[in-house]
Coordinates of C-alpha atoms in Angstrom, one line a residue:
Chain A
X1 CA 77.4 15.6 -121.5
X2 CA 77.8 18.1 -119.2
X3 CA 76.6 21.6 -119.5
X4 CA 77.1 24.8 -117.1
X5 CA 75.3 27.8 -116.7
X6 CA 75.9 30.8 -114.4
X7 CA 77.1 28.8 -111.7
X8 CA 78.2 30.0 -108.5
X9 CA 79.4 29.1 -105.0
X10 CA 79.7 30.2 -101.9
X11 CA 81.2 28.6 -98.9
X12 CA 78.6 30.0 -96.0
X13 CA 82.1 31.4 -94.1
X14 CA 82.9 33.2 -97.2
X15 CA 81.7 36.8 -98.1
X16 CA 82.7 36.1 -101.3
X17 CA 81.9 33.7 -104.3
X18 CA 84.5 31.2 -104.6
X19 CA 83.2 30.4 -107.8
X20 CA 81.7 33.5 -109.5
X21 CA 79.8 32.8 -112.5
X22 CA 81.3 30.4 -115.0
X23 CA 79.9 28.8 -118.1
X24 CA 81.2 25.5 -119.9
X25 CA 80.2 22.4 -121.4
X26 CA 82.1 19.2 -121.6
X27 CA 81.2 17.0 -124.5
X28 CA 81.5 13.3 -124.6
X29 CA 84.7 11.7 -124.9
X30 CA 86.7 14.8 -124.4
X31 CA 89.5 15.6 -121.9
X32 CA 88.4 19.2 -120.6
X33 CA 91.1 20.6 -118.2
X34 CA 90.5 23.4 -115.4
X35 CA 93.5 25.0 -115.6
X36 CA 94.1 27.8 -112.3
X37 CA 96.5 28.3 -109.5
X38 CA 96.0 27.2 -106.1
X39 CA 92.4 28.4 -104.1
X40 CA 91.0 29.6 -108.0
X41 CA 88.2 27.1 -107.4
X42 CA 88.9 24.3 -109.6
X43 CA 88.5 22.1 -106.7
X44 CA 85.4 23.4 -105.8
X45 CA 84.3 23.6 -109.0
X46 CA 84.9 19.4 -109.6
X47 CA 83.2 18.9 -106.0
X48 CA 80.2 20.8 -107.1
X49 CA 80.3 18.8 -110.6
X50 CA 80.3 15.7 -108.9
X51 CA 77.3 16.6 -105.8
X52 CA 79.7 16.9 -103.0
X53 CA 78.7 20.4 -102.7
X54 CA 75.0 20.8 -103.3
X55 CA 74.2 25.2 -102.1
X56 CA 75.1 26.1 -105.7
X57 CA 73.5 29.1 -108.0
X58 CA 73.3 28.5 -112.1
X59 CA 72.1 25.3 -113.8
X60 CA 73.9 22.2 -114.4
X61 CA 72.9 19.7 -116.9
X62 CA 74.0 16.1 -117.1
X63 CA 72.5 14.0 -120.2
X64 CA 70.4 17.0 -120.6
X65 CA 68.4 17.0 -116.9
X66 CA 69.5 18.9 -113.6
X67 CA 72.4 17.4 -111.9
X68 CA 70.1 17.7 -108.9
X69 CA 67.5 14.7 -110.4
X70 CA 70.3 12.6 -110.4
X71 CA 69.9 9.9 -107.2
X72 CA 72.5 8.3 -106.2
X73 CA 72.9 6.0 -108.7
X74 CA 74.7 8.6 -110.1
X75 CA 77.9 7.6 -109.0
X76 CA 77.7 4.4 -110.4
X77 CA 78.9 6.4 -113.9
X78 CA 81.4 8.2 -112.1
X79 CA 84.9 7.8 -111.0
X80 CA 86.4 10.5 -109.0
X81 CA 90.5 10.6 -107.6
X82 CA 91.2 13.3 -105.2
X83 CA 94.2 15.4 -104.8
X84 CA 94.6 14.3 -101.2
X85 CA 94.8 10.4 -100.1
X86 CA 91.5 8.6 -99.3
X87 CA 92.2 5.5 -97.7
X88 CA 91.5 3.5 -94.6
X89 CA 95.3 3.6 -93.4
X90 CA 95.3 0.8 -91.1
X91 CA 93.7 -1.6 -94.2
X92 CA 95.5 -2.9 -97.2
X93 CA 95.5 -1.3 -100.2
X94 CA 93.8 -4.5 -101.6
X95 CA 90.9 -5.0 -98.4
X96 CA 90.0 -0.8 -99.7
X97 CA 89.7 -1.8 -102.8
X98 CA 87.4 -4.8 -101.8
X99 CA 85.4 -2.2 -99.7
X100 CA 84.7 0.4 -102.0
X101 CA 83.6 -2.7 -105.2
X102 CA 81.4 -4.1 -103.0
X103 CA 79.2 -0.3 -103.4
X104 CA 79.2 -0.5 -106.9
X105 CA 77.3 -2.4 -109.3
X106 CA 79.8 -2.9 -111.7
X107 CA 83.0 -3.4 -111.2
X108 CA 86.3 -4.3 -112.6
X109 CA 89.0 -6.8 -112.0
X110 CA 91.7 -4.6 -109.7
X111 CA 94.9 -6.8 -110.4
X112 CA 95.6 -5.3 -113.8
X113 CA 95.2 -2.0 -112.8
X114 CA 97.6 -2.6 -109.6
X115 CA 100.4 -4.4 -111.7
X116 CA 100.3 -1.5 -114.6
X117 CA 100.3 1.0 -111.9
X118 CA 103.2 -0.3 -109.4
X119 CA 101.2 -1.7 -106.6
X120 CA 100.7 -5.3 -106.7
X121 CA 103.3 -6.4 -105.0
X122 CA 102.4 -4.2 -102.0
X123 CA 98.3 -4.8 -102.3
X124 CA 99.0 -6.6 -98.7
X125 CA 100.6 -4.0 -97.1
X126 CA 98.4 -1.1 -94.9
X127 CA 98.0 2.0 -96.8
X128 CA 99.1 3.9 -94.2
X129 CA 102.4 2.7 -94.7
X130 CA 102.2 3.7 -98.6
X131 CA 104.8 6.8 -99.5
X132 CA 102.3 9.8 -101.4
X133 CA 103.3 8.9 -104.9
X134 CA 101.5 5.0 -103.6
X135 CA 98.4 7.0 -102.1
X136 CA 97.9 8.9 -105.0
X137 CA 98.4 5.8 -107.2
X138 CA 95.9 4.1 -104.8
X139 CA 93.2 6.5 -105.4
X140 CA 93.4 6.8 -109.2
X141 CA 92.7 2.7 -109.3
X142 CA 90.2 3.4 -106.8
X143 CA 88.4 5.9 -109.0
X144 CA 88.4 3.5 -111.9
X145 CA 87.1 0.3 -109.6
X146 CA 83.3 1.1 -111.4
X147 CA 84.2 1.0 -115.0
X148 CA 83.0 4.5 -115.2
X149 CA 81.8 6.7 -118.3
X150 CA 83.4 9.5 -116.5
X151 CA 86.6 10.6 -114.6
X152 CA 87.0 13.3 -112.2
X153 CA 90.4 13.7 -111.9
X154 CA 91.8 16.5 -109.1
X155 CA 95.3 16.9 -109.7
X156 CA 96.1 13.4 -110.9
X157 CA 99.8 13.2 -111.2
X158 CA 100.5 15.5 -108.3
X159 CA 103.2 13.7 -106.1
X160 CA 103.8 11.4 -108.3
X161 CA 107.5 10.6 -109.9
X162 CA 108.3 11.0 -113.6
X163 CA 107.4 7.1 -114.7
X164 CA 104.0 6.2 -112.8
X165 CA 103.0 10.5 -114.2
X166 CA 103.6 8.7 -117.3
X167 CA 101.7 6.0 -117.0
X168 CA 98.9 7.2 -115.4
X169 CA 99.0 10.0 -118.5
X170 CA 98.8 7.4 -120.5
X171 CA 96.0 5.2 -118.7
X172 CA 94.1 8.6 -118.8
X173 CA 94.8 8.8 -122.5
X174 CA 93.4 5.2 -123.0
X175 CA 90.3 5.5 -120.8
X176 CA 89.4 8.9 -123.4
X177 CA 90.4 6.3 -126.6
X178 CA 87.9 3.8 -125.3
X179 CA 85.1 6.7 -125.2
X180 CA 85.5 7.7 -121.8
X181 CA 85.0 11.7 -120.8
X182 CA 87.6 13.6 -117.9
X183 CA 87.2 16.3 -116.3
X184 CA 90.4 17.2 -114.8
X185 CA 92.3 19.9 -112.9
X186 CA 95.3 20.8 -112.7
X187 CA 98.3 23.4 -112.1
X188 CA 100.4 21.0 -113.7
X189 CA 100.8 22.8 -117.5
X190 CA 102.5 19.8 -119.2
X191 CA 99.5 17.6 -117.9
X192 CA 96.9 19.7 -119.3
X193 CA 98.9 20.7 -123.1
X194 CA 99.5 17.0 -123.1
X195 CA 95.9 15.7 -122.2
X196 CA 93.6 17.9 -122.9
X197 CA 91.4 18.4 -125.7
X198 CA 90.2 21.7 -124.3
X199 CA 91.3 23.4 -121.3
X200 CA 89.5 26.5 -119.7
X201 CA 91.7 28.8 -117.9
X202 CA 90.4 29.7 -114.3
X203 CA 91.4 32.5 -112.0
X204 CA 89.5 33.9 -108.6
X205 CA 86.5 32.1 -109.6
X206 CA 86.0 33.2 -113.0
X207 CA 87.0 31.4 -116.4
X208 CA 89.1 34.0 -118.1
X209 CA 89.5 31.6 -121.5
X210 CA 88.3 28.1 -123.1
X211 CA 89.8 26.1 -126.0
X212 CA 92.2 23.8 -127.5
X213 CA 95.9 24.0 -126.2
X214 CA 96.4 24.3 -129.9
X215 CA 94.4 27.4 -130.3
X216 CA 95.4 29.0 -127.4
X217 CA 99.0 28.5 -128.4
X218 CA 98.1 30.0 -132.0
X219 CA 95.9 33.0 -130.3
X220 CA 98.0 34.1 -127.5
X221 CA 101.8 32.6 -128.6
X222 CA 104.6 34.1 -130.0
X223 CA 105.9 31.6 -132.9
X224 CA 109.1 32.0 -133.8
X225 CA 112.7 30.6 -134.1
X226 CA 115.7 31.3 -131.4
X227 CA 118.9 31.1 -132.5
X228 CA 122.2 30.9 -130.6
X229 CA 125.6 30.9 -132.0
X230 CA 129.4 32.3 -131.3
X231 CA 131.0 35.6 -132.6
X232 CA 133.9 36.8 -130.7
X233 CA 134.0 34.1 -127.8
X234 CA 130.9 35.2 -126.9
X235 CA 127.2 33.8 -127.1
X236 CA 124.6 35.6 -128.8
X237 CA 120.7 34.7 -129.2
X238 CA 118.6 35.8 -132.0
X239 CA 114.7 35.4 -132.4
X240 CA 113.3 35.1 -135.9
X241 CA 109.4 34.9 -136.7
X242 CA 107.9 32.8 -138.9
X243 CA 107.9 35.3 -141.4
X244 CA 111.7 36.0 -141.0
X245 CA 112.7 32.8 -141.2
X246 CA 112.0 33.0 -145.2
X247 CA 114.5 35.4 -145.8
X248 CA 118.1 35.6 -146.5
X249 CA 118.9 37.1 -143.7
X250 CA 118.1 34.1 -141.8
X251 CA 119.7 31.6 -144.1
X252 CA 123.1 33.7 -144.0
X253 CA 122.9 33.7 -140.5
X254 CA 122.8 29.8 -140.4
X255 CA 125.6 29.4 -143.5
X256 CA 127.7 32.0 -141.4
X257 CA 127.8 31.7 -138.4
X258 CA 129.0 29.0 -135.7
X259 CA 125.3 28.1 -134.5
X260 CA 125.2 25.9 -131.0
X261 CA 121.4 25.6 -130.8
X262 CA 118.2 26.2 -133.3
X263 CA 114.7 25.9 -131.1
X264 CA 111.3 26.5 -132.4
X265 CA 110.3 29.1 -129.5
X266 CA 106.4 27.6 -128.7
X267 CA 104.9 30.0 -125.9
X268 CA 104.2 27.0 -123.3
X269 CA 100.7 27.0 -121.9
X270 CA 101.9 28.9 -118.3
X271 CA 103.0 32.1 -120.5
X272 CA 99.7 32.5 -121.6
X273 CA 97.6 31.3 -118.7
X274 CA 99.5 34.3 -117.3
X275 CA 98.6 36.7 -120.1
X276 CA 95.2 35.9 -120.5
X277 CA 94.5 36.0 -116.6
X278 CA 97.3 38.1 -115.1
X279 CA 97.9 35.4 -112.3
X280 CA 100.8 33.0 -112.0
X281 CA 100.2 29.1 -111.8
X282 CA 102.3 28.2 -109.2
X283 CA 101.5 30.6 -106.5
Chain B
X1 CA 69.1 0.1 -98.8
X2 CA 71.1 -2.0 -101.1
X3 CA 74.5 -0.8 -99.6
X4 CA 73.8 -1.3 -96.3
X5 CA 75.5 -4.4 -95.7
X6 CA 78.5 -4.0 -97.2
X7 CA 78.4 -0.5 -94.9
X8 CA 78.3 -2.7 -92.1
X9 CA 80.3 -5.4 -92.8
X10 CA 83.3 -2.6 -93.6
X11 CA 82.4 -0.7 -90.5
X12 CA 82.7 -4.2 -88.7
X13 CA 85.9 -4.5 -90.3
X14 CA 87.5 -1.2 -89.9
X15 CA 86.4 -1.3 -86.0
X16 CA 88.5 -4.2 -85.9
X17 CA 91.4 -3.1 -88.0
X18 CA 91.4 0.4 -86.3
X19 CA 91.5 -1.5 -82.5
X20 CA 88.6 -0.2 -81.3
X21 CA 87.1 -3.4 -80.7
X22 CA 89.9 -4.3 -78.2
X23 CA 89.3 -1.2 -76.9
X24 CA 85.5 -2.0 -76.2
X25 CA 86.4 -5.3 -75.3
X26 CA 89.4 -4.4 -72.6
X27 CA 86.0 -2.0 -71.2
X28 CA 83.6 -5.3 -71.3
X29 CA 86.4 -7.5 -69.4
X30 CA 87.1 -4.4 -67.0
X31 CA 83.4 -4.4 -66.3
X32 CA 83.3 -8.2 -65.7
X33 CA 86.2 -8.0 -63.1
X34 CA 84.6 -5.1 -61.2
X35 CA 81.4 -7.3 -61.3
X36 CA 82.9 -10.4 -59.7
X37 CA 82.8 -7.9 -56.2
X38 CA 80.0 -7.7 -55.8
X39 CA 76.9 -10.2 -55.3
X40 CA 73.6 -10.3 -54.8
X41 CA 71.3 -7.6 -54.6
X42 CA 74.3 -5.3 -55.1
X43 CA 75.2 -6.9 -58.1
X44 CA 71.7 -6.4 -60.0
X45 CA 71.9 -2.8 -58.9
X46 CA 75.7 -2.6 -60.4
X47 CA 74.4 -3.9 -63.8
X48 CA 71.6 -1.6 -65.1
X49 CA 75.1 0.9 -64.6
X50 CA 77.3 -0.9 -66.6
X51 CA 74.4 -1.4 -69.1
X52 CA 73.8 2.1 -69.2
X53 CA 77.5 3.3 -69.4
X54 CA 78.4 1.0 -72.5
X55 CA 74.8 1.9 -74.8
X56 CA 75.4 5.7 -73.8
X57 CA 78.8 7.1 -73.0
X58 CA 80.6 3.9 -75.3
X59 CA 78.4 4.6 -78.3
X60 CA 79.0 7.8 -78.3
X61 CA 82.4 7.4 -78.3
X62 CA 82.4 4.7 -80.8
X63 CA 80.8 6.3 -83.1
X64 CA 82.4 9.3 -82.4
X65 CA 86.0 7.9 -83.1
X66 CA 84.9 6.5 -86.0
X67 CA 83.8 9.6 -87.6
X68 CA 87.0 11.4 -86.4
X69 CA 88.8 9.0 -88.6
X70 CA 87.1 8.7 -91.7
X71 CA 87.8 12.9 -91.3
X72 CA 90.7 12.4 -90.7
X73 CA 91.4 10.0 -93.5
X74 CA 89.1 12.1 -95.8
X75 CA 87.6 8.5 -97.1
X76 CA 84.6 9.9 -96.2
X77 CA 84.8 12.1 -98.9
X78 CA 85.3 8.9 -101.0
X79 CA 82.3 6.9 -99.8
X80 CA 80.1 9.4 -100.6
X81 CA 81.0 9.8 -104.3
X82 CA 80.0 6.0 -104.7
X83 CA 76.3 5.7 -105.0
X84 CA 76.0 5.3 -101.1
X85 CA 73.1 7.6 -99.6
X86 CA 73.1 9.7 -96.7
X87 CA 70.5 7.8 -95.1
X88 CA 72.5 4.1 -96.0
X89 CA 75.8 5.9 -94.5
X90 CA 74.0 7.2 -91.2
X91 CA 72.1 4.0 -90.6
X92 CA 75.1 1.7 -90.9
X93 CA 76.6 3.7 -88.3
X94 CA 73.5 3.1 -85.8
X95 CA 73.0 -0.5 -86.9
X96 CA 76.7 -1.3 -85.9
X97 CA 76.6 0.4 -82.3
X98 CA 73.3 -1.6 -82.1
X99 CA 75.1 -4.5 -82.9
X100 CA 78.0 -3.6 -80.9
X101 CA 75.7 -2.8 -77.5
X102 CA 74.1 -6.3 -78.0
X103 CA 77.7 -8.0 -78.0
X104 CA 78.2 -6.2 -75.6
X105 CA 74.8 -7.6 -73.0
X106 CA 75.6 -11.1 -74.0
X107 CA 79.1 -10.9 -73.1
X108 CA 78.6 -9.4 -69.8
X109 CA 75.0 -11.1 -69.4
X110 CA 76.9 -14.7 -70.1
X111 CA 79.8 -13.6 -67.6
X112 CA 77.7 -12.7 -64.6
X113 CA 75.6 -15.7 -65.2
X114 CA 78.6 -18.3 -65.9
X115 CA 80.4 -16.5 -62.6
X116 CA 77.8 -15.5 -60.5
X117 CA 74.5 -17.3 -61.6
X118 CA 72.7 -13.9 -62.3
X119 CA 69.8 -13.5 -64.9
X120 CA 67.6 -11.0 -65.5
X121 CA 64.7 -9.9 -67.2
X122 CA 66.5 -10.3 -71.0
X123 CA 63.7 -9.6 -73.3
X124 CA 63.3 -6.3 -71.8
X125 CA 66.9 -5.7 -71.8
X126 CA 67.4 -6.2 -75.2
X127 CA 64.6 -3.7 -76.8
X128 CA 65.9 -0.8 -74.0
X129 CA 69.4 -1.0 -75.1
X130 CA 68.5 -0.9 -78.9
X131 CA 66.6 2.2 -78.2
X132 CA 69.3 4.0 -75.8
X133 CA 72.3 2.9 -78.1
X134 CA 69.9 4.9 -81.3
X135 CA 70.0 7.5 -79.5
X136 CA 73.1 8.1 -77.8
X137 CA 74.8 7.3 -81.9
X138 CA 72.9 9.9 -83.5
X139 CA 74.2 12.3 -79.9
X140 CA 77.8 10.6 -81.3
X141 CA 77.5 12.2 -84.6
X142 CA 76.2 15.3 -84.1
X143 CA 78.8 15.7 -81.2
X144 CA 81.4 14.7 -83.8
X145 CA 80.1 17.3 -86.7
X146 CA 81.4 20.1 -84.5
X147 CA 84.6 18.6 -83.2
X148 CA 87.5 20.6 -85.0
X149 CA 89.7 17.5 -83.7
X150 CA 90.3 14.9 -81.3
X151 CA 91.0 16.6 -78.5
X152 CA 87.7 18.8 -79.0
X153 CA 85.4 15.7 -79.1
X154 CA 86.5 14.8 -76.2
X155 CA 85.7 17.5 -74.6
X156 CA 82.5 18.0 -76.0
X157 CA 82.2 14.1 -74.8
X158 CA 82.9 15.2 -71.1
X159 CA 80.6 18.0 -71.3
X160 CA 77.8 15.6 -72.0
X161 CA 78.6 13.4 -69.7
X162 CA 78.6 16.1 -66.6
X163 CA 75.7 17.6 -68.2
X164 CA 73.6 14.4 -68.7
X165 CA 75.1 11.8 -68.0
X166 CA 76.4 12.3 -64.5
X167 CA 73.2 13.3 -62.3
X168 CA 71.5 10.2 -64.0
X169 CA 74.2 7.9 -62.4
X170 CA 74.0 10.0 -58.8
X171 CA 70.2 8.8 -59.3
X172 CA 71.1 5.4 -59.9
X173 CA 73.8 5.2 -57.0
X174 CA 71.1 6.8 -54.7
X175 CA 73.1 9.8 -54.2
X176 CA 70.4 11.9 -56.1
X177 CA 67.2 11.5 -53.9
X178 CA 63.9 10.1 -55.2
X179 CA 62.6 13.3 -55.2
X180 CA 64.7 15.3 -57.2
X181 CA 65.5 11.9 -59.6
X182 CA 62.0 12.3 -60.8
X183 CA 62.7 15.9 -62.9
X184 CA 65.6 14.0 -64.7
X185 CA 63.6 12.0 -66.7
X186 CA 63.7 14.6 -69.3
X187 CA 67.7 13.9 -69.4
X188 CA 68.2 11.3 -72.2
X189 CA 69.9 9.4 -70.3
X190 CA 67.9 9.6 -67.1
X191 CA 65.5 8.2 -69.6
X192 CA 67.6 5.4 -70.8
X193 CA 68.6 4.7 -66.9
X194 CA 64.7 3.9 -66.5
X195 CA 64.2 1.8 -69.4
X196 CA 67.5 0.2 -68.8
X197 CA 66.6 -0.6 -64.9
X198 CA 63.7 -2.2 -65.6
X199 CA 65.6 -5.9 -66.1
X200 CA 66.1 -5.6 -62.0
X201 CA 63.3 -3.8 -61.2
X202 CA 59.9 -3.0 -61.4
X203 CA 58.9 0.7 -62.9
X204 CA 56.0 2.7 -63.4
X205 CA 54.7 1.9 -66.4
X206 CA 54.2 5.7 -67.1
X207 CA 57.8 6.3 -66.7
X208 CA 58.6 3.3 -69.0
X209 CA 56.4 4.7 -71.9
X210 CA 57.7 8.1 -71.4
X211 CA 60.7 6.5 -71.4
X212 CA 60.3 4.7 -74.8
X213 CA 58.2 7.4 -76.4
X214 CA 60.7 10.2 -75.2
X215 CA 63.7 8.4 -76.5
X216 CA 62.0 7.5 -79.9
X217 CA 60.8 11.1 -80.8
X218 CA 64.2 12.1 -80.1
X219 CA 65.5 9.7 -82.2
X220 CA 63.8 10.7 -84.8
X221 CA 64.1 14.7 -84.4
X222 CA 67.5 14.3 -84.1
X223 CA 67.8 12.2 -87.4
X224 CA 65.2 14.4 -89.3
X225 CA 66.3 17.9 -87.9
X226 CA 70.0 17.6 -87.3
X227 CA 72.0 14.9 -87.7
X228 CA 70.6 14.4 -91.3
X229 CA 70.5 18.0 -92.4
X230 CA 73.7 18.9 -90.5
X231 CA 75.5 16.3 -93.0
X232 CA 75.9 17.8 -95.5
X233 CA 77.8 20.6 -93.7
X234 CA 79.9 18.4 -91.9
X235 CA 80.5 17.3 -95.8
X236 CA 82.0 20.3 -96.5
X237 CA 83.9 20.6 -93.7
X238 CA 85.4 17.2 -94.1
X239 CA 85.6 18.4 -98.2
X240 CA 88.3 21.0 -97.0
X241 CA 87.0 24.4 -97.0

């Protein structure tokens, strides 16, 4: 669906490339994550994707032609939600939505998407008044008011408390079911192991790593089994591999001792985004 | 083109929303009162000024404060990833203050005549003001693409204004001689003051196609060259850089 070669970026105050050389493709119907701490360019990286920033170097190929011959009409394919809020403060949630279907060509019925998502009992009220978590609520129904083939999403669940993360996880997980594609970014770990088919690691411009969260967990992990028990009042923790788990050893331990807690120790996908690219997540 | 009027129609609305239609209108009622001093002869000299003041200095700030809130807002980062072009976005913008400037003559046209039985020459009110409003929003947003925030469009508002706008008015309110008046026609607005003037009195007919021709290339310069090209940087600006 989408393919990218050699691209780079520049921001014409910059001396150097905010985005410096990267290759990827995103196939159709996949969840591909752009996973990078803050200012690695994944931000830039989505607004060059979707032709908010044009001054790029490299080639990028959507349905196989240059993002460039697309017209406008482009963005009747597309939805994109933005990290930040978007909205006309002083209109209602409801009169923005109105706005921004009457650009579109297709559209969708916005109740639904307001009701699963918190907000229909407050579609009358200005958006200005709207706490973050609303905004950011606001902008992800926004981005789906076209029925689009394609989501851009810029850190979607930002903000946003524990229940509406979950439900927007899971309208994200629906729109991929129902053969939609997303690009999304994120800093947000859990978002990106939980959504993402494949995930490319990003750091100072460059991508340092792309595959499955699976894979990456099986190149770069540690699998193993931590242990804690008592001996002598005091608390002790033991780490077995895969391999040592299979032994006596192991099952002596667990017959023997007084064990408190048994965890399958998974390296998460922040451990090895900072082994692969030597840069922390949350900086 | 298809977008244009629902472009409008939400401009229309968000001017409303946003108060700066009150805020055009409190202008438009001020002008009205000031209007009911004077009469006569005085009166048709007042009104090519008021004219003049609301298609240039209130356009500009119009459009400008416009602008600064979509910016502010970032929503125009979300208009322009709906299939809304750079030419559909900028035109709704000069098709409102077009809009806007006419509301504007027929209010204060229907005042002066309801209060003081004035008319003028209307048909060549109406094309002069279409012409000076173009101009003076495409000034708006270029002004506005440089202004870091509020406070520096302002200024960049008042600069204009001294600049340009200023020794046009002296001319109008005599205070600039003939004489010198004569080299300001290259001043946009001097040029609009002409075309505007014309409803009370009679002009050259050189300076009136000077006028129309001036302000019309520079319409379009300023569309082609800058305002058009500049978007996209003012795009990534707005993007957060």
């Amino acid at each position: 669906m989408i393919k990218v070669r050699n691209l780079k970026f520049k921001y014409p105050k910059n001396k150097e490339y905010t985005i410096n050389g990267i290759d990827f493709e995103i196939e159709d119907g996949e969840v591909f994550g752009f996973l990078g701490p803050s200012a690695s360019g994944k931000t830039t990286t989505q607004k060059i994707l979707i032709k908010l920033l044009k001054n790029f170097e490299g080639e990028i190929e959507y349905y196989g032609k240059p993002l460039a011959s697309y017209g406008d009409d482009f963005y009747q394919d597309i939805g994109v939600s933005f990290e930040m809020p978007i909205s006309f403060s002083k209109l209602t949630a409801m009169e923005n939505l109105e706005f921004f279907k009457r650009l579109y060509q297709r559209t969708v019925d916005v109740e639904p998407l307001l009701k699963r998502l918190g907000l229909w009992e407050d579609r009358d009220k200005k958006a200005g008044e709207y706490s973050k978590g609303m905004k950011i609520r606001l902008n992800f129904i926004r981005a789906l008011i076209n029925n689009p083939k394609m989501l851009f999403l810029d850190e979607p669940t930002n903000g946003l408390d524990p229940a509406n993360a979950r439900i927007m996880k899971d309208m994200i997980r629906e729109f991929k079911e129902q053969g939609g594609t997303v690009f999304l970014t994120s800093h947000i770990m859990s978002d990106v192991d939980e959504l993402c088919d494949r995930v490319a690691f990003i750091a100072d411009g460059k991508l340092r790593e792309i595959n499955s969260p699976r894979n990456l967990k099986i190149k770069y992990g540690r699998r193993m089994v931590k242990v804690e028990y008592r001996e002598g009042g005091r608390l002790i923790t033991r780490e077995f591999s895969m391999e040592e788990i299979k032994t006596q050893a192991f099952f002596d331990l667990l017959k023997e001792k007084d064990i408190e807690t048994i965890h399958s120790g998974e390296t998460t996908l922040e451990e090895i985004f900072i082994k692969v690219t030597g840069v922390a997540l949350r900086e | 083109m298809s977008r244009l009027i629902p472009l409008v129609k939400g401009e229309f609305d968000r001017l409303n929303k946003y108060n700066l239609f009150t805020a055009n209108f409190v202008v438009l009622l001020l002008w009205v009162g000031l209007a009911w001093f004077f009469e006569g002869e005085e009166l048709k000299m007042f009104l090519p000024a008021v004219f003049l003041l609301d298609a240039t200095m209130m356009t500009m700030l119009m459009v400008a404060a416009t602008l600064f809130y979509e910016k502010q807002e970032h929503t125009l980062n979300s208009i322009m990833v709906s299939p809304v072009s750079e030419d559909e976005y900028l035109l709704s913008k000069i098709i409102v203050n077009i809009i806007n400037s006419l509301i504007s003559v027929f209010f204060i046209s229907a005042a002066v005549y309801f209060i003081k039985d004035v008319t003028y020459d209307y048909l060549k009110l109406v094309p002069a003001v279409i012409v000076v409003t173009v101009v003076h929003t495409l000034f708006g947003i270029r002004l506005s693409y440089y202004a870091k925030n509020f406070t520096s469009m302002l200024v960049n508002f008042i600069v204009y204004v001294f600049l340009f706008l200023f020794p046009s008015l002296f001319a109008l309110l005599d205070i600039i001689g003939p004489e010198m008046a004569r080299f300001l026609i290259i001043l946009p607005p001097e040029a609009s003051r002409i075309l505007i003037t014309t409803i009370v009195q009679e002009v050259e007919p050189w300076k009136l196609l000077f006028g129309y021709g001036y302000l019309l290339s520079l319409s379009f310069i300023f569309y082609r060259f800058i305002v058009k090209p500049k978007f996209n940087d003012f795009l990534m600006r707005e993007t957060g850089v």
